[in-house]
Coordinates of C-alpha atoms in Angstrom, one line a residue:
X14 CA -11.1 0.9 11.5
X15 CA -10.2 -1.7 14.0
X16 CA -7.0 -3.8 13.7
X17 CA -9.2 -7.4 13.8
X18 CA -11.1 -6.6 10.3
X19 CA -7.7 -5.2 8.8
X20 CA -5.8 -8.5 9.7
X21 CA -8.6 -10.7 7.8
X22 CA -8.3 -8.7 4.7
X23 CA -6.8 -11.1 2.1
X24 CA -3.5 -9.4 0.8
X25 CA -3.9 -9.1 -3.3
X26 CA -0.6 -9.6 -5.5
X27 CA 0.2 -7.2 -8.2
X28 CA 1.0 -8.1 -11.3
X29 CA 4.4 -7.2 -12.4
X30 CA 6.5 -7.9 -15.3
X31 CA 10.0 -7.1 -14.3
X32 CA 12.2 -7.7 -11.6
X33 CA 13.1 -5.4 -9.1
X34 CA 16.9 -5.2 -10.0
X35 CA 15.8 -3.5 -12.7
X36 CA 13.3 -0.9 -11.3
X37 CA 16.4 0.0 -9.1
X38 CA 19.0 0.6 -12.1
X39 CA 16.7 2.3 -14.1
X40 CA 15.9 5.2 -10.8
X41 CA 19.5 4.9 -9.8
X42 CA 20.9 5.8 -13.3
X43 CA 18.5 9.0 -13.1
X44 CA 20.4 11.0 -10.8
X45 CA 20.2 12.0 -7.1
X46 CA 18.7 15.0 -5.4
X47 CA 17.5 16.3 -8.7
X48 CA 14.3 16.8 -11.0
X49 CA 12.7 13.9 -12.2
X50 CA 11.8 13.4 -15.6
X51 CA 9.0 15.9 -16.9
X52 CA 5.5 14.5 -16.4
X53 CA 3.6 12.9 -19.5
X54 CA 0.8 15.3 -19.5
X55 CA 0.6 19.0 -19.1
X56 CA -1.8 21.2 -17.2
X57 CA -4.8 22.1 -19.3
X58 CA -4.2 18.6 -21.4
X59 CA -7.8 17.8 -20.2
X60 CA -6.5 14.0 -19.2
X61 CA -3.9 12.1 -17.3
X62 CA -2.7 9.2 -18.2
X63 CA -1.6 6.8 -15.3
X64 CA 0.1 3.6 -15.5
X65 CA 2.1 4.6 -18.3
X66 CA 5.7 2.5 -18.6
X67 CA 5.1 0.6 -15.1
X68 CA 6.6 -2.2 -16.1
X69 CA 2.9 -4.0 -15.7
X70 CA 2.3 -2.9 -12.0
X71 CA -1.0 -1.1 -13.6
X72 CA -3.1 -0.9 -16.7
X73 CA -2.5 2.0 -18.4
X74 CA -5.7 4.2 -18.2
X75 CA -6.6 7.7 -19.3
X76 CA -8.4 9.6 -16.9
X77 CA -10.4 13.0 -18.0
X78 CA -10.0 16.0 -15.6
X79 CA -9.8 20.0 -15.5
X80 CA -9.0 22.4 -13.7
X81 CA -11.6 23.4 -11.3
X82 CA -11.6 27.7 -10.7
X83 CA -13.2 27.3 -7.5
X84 CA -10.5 25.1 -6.5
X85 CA -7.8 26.8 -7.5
X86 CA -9.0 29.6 -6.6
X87 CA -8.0 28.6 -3.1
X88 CA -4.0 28.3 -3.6
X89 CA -1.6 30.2 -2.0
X90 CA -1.1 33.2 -4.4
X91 CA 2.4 32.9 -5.4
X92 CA 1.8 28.8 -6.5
X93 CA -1.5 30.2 -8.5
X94 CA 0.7 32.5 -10.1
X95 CA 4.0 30.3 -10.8
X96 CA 1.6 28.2 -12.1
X97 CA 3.3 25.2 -11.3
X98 CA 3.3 22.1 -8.7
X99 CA 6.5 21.4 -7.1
X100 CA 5.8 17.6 -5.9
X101 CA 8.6 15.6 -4.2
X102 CA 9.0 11.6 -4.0
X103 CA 11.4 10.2 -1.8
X104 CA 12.5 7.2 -4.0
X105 CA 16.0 6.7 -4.4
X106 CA 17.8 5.4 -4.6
X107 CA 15.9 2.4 -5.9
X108 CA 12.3 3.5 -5.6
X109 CA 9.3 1.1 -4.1
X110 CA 6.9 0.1 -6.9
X111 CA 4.0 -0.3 -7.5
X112 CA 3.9 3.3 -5.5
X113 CA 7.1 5.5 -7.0
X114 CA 9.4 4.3 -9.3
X115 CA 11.1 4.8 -12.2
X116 CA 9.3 3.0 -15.1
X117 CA 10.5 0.9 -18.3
X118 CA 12.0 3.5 -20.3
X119 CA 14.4 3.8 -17.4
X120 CA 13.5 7.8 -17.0
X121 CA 9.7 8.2 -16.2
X122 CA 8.7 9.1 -12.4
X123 CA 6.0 6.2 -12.2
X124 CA 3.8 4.7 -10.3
X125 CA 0.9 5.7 -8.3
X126 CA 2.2 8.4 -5.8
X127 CA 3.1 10.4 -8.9
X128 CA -0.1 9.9 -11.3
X129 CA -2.2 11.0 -8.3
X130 CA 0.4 14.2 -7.9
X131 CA -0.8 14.8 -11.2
X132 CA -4.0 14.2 -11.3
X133 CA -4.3 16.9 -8.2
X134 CA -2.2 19.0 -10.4
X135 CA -4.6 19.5 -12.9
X136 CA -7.7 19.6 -11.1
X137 CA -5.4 22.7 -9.4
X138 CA -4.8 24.1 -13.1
X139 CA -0.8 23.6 -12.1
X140 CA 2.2 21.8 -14.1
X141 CA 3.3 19.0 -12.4
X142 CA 7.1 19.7 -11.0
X143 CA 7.9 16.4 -9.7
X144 CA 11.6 16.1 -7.6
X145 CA 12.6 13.1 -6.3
X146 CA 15.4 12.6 -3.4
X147 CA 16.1 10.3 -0.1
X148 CA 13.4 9.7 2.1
X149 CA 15.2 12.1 4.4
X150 CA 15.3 14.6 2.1
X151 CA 12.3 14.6 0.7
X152 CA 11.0 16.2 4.1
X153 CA 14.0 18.5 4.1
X154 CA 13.1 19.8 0.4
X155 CA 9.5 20.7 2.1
X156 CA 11.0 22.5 5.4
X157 CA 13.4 24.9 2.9
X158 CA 9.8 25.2 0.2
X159 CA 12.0 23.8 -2.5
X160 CA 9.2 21.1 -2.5
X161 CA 5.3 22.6 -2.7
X162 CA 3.9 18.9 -1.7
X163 CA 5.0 15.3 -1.4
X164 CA 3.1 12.4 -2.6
X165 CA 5.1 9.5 -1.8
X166 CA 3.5 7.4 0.6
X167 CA 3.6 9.7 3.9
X168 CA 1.7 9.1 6.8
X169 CA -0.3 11.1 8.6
X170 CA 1.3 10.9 12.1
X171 CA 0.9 12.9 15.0
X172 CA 4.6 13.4 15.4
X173 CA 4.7 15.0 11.6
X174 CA 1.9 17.8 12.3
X175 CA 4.4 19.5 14.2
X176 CA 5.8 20.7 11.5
X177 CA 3.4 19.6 8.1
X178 CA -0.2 19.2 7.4
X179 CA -2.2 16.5 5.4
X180 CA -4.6 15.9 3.1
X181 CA -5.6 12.0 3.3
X182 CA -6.1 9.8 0.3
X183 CA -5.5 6.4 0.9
X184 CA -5.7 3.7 3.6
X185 CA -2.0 3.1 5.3
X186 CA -1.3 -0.4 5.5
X187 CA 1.7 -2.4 6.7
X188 CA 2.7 -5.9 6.3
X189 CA 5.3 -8.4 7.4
X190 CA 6.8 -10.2 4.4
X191 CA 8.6 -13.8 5.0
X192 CA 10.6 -16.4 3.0
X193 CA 7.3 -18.6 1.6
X194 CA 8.6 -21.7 3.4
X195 CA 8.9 -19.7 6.8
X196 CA 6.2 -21.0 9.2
X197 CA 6.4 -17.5 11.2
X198 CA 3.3 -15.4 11.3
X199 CA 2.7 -12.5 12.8
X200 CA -1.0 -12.9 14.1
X201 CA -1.1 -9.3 14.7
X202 CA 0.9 -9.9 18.6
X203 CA 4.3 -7.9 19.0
X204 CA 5.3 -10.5 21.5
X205 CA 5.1 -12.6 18.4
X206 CA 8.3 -11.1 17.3
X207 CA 10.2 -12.1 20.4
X208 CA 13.9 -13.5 19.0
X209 CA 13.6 -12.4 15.3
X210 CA 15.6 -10.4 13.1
X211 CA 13.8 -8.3 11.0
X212 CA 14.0 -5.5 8.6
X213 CA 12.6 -1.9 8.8
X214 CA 13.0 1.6 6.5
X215 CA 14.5 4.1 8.1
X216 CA 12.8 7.1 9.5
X217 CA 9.4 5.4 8.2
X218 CA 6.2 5.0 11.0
X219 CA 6.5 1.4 10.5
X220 CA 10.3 1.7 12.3
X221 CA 8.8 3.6 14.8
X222 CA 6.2 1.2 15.3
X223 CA 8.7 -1.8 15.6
X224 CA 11.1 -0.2 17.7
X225 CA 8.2 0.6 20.1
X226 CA 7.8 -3.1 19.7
X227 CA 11.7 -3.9 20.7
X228 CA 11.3 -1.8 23.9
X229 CA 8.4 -3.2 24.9
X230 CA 9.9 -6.7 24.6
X231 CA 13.6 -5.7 26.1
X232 CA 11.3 -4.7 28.9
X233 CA 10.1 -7.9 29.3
X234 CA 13.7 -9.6 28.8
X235 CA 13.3 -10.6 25.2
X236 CA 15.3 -9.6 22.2
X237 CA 14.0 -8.3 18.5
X238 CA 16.8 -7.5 16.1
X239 CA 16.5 -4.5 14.0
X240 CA 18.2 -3.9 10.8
X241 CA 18.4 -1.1 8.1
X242 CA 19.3 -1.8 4.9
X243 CA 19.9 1.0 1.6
X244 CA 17.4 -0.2 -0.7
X245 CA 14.9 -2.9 -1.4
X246 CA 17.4 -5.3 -3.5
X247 CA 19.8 -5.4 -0.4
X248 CA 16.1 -6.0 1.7
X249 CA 15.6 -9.2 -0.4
X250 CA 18.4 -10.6 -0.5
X251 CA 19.0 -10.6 3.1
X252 CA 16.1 -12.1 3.4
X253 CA 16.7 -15.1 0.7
X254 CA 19.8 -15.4 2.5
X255 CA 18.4 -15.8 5.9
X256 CA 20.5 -12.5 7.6
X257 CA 16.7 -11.3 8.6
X258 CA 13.5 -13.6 9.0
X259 CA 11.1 -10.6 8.1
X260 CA 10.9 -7.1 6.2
X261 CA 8.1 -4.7 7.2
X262 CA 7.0 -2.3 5.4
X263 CA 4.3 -0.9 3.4
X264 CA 1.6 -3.4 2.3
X265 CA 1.3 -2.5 -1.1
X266 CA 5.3 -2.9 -2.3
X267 CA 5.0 -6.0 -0.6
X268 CA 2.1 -7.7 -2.3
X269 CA 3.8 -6.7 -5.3
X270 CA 6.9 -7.9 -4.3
X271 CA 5.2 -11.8 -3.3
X272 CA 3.7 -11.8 -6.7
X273 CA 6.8 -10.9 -8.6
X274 CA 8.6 -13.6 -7.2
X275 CA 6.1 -16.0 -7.0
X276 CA 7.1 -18.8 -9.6
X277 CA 11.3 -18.1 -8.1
X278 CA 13.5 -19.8 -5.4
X279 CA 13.5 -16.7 -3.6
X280 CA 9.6 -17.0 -3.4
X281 CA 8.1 -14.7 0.1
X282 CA 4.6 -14.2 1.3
X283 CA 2.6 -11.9 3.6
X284 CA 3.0 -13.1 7.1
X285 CA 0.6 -10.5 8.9
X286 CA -0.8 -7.0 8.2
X287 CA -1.1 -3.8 10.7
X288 CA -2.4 -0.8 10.9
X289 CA 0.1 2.4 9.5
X290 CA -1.4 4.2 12.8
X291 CA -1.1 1.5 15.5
X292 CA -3.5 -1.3 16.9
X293 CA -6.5 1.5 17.7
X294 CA -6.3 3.5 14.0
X295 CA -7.1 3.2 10.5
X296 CA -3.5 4.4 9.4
X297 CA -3.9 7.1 6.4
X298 CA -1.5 8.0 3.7
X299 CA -1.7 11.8 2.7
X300 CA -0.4 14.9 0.5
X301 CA 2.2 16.3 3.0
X302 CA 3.2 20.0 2.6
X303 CA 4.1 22.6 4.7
X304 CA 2.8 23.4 8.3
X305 CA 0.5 26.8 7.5
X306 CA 1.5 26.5 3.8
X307 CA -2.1 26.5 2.8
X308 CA -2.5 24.0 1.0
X309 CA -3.8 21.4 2.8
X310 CA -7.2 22.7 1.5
X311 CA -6.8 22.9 -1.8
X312 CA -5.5 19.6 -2.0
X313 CA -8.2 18.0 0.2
X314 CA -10.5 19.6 -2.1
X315 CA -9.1 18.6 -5.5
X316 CA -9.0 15.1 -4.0
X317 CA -12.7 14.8 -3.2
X318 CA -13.4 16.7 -6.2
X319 CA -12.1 13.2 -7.7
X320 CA -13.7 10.8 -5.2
X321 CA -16.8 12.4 -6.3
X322 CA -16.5 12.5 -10.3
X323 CA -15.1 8.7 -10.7
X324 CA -11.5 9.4 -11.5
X325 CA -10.0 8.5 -8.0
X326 CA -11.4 5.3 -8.3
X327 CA -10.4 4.6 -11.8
X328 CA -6.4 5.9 -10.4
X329 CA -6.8 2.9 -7.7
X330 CA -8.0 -0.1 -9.9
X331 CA -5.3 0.6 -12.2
X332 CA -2.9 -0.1 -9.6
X333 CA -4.8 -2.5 -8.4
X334 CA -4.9 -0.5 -4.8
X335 CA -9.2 -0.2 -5.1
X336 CA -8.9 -1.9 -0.8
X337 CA -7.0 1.0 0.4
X338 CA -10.1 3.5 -0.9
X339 CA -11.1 6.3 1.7
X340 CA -14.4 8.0 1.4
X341 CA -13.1 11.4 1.3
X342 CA -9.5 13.0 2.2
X343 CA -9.8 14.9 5.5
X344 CA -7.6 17.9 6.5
X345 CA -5.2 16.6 9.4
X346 CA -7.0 13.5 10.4
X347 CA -6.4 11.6 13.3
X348 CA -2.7 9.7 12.9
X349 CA -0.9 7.7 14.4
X350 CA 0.0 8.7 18.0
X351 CA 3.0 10.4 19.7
X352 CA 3.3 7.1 21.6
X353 CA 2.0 3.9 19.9
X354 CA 0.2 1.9 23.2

């Protein structure tokens, strides 16, 4: 998809029902590197419900699905046999709704990076394991196989298939959001950026992609400040306060975030969208496991197994997500580049 018809998409607000502060309490008071709380429905159950306790970030929807034999046939022999999932989200410590969270009853992995885990799950005939962890560990959990997969908003980068392979399942796209009254827009032009201070994850694609920015523009004798903060909260704030003029990150968190706030002094909007894979590529999120863990199959397939039967579609509109559909999930698709021209 080309960058031009991805910047003119209009950027939908999810509704919400509770502030962030709380979403981050309620993951921080679960614990760190640790299991999340068990998964609301069982392999064999014949459904998954998804949007359960979301704190409104999705209608709450039960979706009918089975194990498939001939796709689980194609696990890896000891995860047939364990007959479980392990699935890790890198949330904490204060999680990134509407994608992975912890939900109103201040103990439920939510969101939709885990109801898809599940949904996968069953179509695999597996109990859901879900873990959750840093960001940084979340990878580390795969490279030791304490983690099976992670769905948790990963991108499918070039860099990453050194060492993991992918199963694709939604469309990757970032955002830039602002203070409401800011007049700054990003217009899709790095150059654009020139002067500002803005806010990045850490070891995200989106930070590589702006620091790729920075060097360009130090090359060219202009500055762009960088900075990290811990969690989202600490994000916000800085930006009410005016210690950064921008956050970017992914597109979804932050057209919930703009409608959250909407009706508050502390009021942001979307100032400019981007590709997850870089001005040339339609960025892809994807399952993530281990390089020649084989799985990637299996989870491609229990995907479009999905896609075709109605159920990935009904998983997207109750998050509201329905613009970020891909036809089908591909097995290591193109991602964003080793060097981001």
């Amino acid at each position: 998809m080309s960058t031009p018809g991805l910047r003119s998409r209009l950027v939908r607000g999810l509704t919400a029902a509770t502030a962030v502060a709380s979403l981050a309490t309620g993951l921080t008071a679960c614990g760190g590197d640790s299991e999340a709380a068990t998964t609301t429905d069982g392999a064999g159950s014949g459904s998954v419900t998804v949007g359960r306790v979301s704190n409104g970030a999705a209608k709450e929807t039960v979706i009918k699905v089975s194990e498939v034999k001939s796709i689980s046939a194609e696990l890896p022999a000891a995860i047939r046999e364990r007959g479980e999932l392990v699935i890790g989200h890198g949330v904490l410590p204060a999680g990134f709704p509407p994608l992975d969270y912890v939900g109103s009853d201040q103990k439920t992995l939510t969101g939709s990076e885990p109801d898809l885990g599940r949904l996968v799950a069953a179509v695999l005939g597996l109990k859901p394991v879900e873990r959750k962890s840093t960001w940084e560990n979340l990878f580390v959990g795969l490279d030791s196989g304490k983690v099976d997969v992670a769905f948790s908003n990963v991108t499918d980068t070039e860099e990453r298939k050194k060492k993991y392979e992918f199963a694709s399942y939604r469309q990757d796209n970032l955002a830039f959001t602002v203070p409401k009254k800011s007049t700054w827009n990003f217009d899709g032009d790095y150059k654009n950026l020139a002067g500002k201070t803005v806010s990045v994850d850490s070891g995200t694609n989106q930070e590589k992609i702006l620091l790729e920015w920075k060097a360009k523009l130090t090359k060219e004798g202009k500055q762009l400040t960088v900075k990290h903060y811990q969690d989202k909260n600490s994000v916000y704030l800085a930006l009410s306060s005016g210690r950064i003029e921008a956050y970017f990150g992914p597109n979804p968190g932050i057209a919930y975030h703009n409608r959250q706030v909407a009706n508050t002094p502390r009021a942001t909007r979307t100032a400019g969208e981007f590709s997850g894979a870089g001005a040339s590529l339609q960025g892809l999120i994807a399952a993530t496991a281990k390089k020649d863990s084989g799985l990637a199959e299996p989870l491609a397939d229990a995907i479009n197994h999905l896609i075709e039967n109605g159920q990935y579609a009904k998983w997207l509109a109750a998050y509201n997500l329905t613009d970020e559909a891909v036809d089908k999930s591909e097995i290591n698709p193109p991602g964003l580049p080793l060097s981001n021209s």
